[in-house]
C-alpha positions as a printed Julia matrix, in Angstrom:
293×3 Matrix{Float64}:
 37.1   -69.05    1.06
 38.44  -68.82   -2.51
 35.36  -70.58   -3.95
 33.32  -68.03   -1.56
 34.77  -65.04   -2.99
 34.56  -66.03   -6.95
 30.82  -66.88   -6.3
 30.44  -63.21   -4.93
 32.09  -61.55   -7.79
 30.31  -63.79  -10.27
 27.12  -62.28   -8.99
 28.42  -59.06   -8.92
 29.51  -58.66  -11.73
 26.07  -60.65  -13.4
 24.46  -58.01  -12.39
 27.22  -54.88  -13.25
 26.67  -56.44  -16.78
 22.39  -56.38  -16.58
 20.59  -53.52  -17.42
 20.36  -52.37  -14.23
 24.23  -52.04  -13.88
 23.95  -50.32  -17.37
 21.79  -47.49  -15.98
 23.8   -47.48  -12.72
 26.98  -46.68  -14.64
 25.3   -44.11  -17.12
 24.37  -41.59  -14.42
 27.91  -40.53  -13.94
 28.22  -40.08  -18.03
 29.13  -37.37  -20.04
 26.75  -37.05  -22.69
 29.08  -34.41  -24.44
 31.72  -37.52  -24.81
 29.51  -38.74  -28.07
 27.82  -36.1   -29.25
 30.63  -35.19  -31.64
 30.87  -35.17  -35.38
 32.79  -37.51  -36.83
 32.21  -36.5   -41.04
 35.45  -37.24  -42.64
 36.38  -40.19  -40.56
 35.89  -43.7   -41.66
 34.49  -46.89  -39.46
 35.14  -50.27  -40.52
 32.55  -52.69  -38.81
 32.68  -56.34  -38.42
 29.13  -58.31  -38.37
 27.45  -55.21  -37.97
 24.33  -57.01  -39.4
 22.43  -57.2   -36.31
 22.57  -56.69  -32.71
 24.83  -54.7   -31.24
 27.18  -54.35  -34.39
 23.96  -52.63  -36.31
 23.69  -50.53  -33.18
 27.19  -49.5   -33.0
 27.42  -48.33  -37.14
 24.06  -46.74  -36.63
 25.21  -44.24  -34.13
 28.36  -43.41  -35.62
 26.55  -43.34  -38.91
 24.01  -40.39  -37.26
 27.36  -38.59  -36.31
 28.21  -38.67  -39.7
 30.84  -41.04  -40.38
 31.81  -43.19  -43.23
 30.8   -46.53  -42.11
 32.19  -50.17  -43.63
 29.79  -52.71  -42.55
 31.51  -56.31  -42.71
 29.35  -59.04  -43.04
 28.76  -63.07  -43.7
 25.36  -62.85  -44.81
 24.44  -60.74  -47.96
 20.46  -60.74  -47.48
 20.4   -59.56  -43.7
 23.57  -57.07  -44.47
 21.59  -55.49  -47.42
 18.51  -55.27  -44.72
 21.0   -53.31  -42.19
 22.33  -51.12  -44.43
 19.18  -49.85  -46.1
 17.75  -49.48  -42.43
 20.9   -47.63  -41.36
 20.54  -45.11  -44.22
 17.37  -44.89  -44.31
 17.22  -44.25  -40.52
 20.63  -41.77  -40.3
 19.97  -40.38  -43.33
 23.75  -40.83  -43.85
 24.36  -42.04  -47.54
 28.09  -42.89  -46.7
 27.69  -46.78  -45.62
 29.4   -49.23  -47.84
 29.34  -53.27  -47.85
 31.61  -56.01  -47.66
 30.47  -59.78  -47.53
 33.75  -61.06  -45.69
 33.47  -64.69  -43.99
 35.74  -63.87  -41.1
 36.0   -67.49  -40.49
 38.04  -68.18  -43.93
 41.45  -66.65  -43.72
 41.95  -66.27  -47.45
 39.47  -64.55  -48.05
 40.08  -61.94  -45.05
 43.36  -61.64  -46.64
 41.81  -60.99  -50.43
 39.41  -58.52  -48.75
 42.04  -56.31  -47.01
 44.39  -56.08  -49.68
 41.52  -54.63  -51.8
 40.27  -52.1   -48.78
 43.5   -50.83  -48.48
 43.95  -49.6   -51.9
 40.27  -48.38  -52.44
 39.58  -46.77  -48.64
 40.97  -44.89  -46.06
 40.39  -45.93  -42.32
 40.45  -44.35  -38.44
 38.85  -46.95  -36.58
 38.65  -50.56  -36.78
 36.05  -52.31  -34.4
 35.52  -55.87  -33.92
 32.28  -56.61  -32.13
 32.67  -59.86  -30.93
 31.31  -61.23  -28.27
 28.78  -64.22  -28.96
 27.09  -62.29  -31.85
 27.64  -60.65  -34.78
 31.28  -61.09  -36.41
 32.12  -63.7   -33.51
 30.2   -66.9   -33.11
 30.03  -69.16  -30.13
 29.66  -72.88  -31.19
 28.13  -75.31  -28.79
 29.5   -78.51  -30.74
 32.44  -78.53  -32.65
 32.49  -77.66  -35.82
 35.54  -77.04  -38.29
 36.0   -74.5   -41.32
 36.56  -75.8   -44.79
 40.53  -75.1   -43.74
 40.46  -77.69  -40.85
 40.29  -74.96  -38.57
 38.14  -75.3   -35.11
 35.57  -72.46  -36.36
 35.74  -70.58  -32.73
 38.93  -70.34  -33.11
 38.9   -69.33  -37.28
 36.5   -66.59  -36.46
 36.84  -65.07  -33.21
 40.64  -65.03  -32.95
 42.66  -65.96  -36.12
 39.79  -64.0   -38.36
 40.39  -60.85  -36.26
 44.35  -61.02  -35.89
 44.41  -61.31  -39.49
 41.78  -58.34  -40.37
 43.96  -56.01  -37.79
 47.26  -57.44  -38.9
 46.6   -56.77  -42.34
 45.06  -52.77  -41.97
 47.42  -51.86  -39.67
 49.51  -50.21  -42.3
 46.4   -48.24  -43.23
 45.53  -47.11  -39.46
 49.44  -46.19  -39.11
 48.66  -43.71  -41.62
 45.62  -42.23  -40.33
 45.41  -39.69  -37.73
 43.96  -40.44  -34.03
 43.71  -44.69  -35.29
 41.64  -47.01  -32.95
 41.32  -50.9   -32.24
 38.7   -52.57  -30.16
 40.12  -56.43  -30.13
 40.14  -59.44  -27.71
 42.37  -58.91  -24.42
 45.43  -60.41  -25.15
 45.75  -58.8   -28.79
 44.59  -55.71  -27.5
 47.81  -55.89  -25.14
 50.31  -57.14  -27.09
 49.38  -54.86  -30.2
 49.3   -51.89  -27.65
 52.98  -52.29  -27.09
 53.66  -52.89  -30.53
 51.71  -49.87  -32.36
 52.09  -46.69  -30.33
 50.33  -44.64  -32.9
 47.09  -46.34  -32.66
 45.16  -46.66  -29.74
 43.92  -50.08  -29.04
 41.02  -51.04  -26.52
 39.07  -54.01  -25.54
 35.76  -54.01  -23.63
 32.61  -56.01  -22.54
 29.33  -55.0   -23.65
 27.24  -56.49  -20.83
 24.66  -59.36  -21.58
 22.69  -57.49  -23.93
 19.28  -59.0   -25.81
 20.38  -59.85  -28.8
 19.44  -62.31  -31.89
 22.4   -64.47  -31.06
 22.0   -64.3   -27.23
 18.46  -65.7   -27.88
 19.75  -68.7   -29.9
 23.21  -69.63  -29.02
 22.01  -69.11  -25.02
 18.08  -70.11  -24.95
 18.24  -71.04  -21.31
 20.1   -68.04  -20.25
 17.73  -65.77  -22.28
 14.82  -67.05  -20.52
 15.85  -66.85  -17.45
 17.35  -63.34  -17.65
 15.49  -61.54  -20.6
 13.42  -59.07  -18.2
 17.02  -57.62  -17.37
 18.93  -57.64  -20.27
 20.5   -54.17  -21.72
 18.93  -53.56  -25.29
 21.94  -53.17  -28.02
 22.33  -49.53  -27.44
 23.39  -49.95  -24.37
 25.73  -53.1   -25.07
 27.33  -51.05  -27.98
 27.43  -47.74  -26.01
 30.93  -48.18  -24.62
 32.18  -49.53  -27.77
 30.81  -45.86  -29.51
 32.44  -44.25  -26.96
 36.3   -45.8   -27.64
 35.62  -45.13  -31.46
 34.62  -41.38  -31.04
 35.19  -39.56  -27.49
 38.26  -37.57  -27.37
 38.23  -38.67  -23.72
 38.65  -42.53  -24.54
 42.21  -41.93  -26.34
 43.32  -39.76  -22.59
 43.28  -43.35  -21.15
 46.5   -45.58  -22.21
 45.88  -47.48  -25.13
 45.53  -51.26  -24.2
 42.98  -51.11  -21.43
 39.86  -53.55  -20.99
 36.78  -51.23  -20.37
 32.95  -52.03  -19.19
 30.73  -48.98  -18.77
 32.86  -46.09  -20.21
 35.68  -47.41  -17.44
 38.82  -49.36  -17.34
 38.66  -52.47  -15.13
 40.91  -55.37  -14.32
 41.0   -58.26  -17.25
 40.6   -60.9   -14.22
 39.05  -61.62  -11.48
 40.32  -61.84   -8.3
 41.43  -65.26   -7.17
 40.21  -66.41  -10.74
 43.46  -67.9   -11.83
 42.92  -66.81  -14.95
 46.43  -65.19  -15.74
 48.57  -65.96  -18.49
 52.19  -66.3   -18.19
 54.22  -63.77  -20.34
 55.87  -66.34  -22.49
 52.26  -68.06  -23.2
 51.2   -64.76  -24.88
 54.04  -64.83  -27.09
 53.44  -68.01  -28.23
 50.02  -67.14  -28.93
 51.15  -64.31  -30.98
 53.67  -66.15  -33.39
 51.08  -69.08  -33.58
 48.66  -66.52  -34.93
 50.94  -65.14  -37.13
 52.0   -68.04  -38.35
 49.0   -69.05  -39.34
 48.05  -65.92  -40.88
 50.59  -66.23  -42.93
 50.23  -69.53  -44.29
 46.56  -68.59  -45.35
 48.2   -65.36  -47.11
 50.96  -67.24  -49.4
 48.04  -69.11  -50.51
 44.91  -66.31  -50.81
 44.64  -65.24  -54.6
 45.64  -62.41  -55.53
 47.9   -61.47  -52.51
């Protein structure tokens, strides 16, 4: 019966996360939510290069923010940007090459921001794409580190870790981050609100090559970036997004449970603390040695 009932949410939610469930969800949207003007504020975005990071500092770069893209590769970056500007007509979109896979040199890179920048929002994009990666066979970093794990998790506790004293400063802060972090940083950091939330299988560059089979099989009714990154523009602008209690995991504009049910996918209390002083362990290790820190 258990097995039953998984195999009926899996296909549920498949298609909730389709483009289909994307224009299901949208009718009951309020297009007022993003249609704001966000001049003054500044965006940092992680590998928003392509897909549905591009998408995300596009549209808050038409509303007029200050947008931060953070990327690994220069050439493709220097493509977004100019597109971005070009396209927004917004001349406020700076550059980073960051590796978020090498901790020293997120470390070197946020010391710097802080004392150059201001920021409001802070947005990881991260599912297979973009800033995250999702390696098939395993790899490691040049620090020994499983490169998952270096990039998707470590990478991003040590980007928010280290701007946090920046967002405390700033007025209405924001963090999109992985579920656990999102939670445990919640409780920590009552000033800034922190969300986490699931784009939907969108057609993206990485989709296509990291999931080939997957593509081909569902291309005809994947959501195009826009749509993946729509919910993720509306936790970094709407007014309504900061009603909701920071901490929440959000698909379509809506809080919804972080597991399925009968998934057994719950972590024990104690686990996530161990989690979080493993991570900041390691974060700190890679900061006594960074240069310059």
């Amino acid at each position: 019966m258990s097995w039953y009932r998984n195999t009926v949410w899996f296909v549920k939610g498949l298609r909730e996360y389709t483009r289909g469930g994307y224009e299901s969800a949208s009718k009951r949207f309020n297009a007022a939510d993003v249609e704001v003007d966000v001049a003054g504020r500044s965006f940092l975005v992680t590998g928003a290069n392509s897909g549905i990071g591009k998408a995300t500092a596009k549209e808050i770069a038409r509303r007029g923010g200050t947008v931060h893209l953070v990327c690994r590769n220069k050439e493709r970056a220097e493509v977004a940007k100019e597109e971005i500007v070009t396209e927004t007509g917004n001349q406020n979109i700076f550059l980073h090459i960051v590796d978020l896979s090498n901790p020293k040199e997120i470390w070197k890179f946020a010391e710097k921001f802080q004392n150059e920048h201001k920021l409001n929002v802070l947005e990881f994009v991260l599912q297979i794409n973009n800033a995250g990666c999702m390696v098939n066979n395993r790899e490691l970093t040049e620090d020994g580190l499983e490169k998952n794990f270096a990039t998707n998790t470590l990478g991003t506790y040590i980007m928010t870790t280290a701007l946090l004293p920046l967002l405390e400063k700033a007025a209405d802060a924001r963090v999109r981050q992985q579920v656990v972090l999102t939670e445990q940083w919640a409780k920590a950091h009552r000033n800034i609100h922190f969300s986490v939330m699931h784009p939907g299988w969108a057609d993206t560059p990485a989709v296509r090559s990291s999931m080939p089979d997957f593509y081909e099989r569902m291309k005809s009714s994947l959501r195009t970036e826009a749509q993946g990154a729509d919910t993720i523009l509306w936790l970094a602008v709407s007014a309504e997004a900061t009603k909701l209690p920071s901490g929440l995991f959000f698909q379509d504009r809506q809080p919804v449970p972080t597991h399925l049910p009968l998934a057994y996918t719950h972590s024990p209390p104690e686990d996530e603390e161990k989690l979080m002083e493993m991570l900041e362990e390691f974060s700190q290790k890679f900061k006594s040695i960074s240069p310059g820190i």
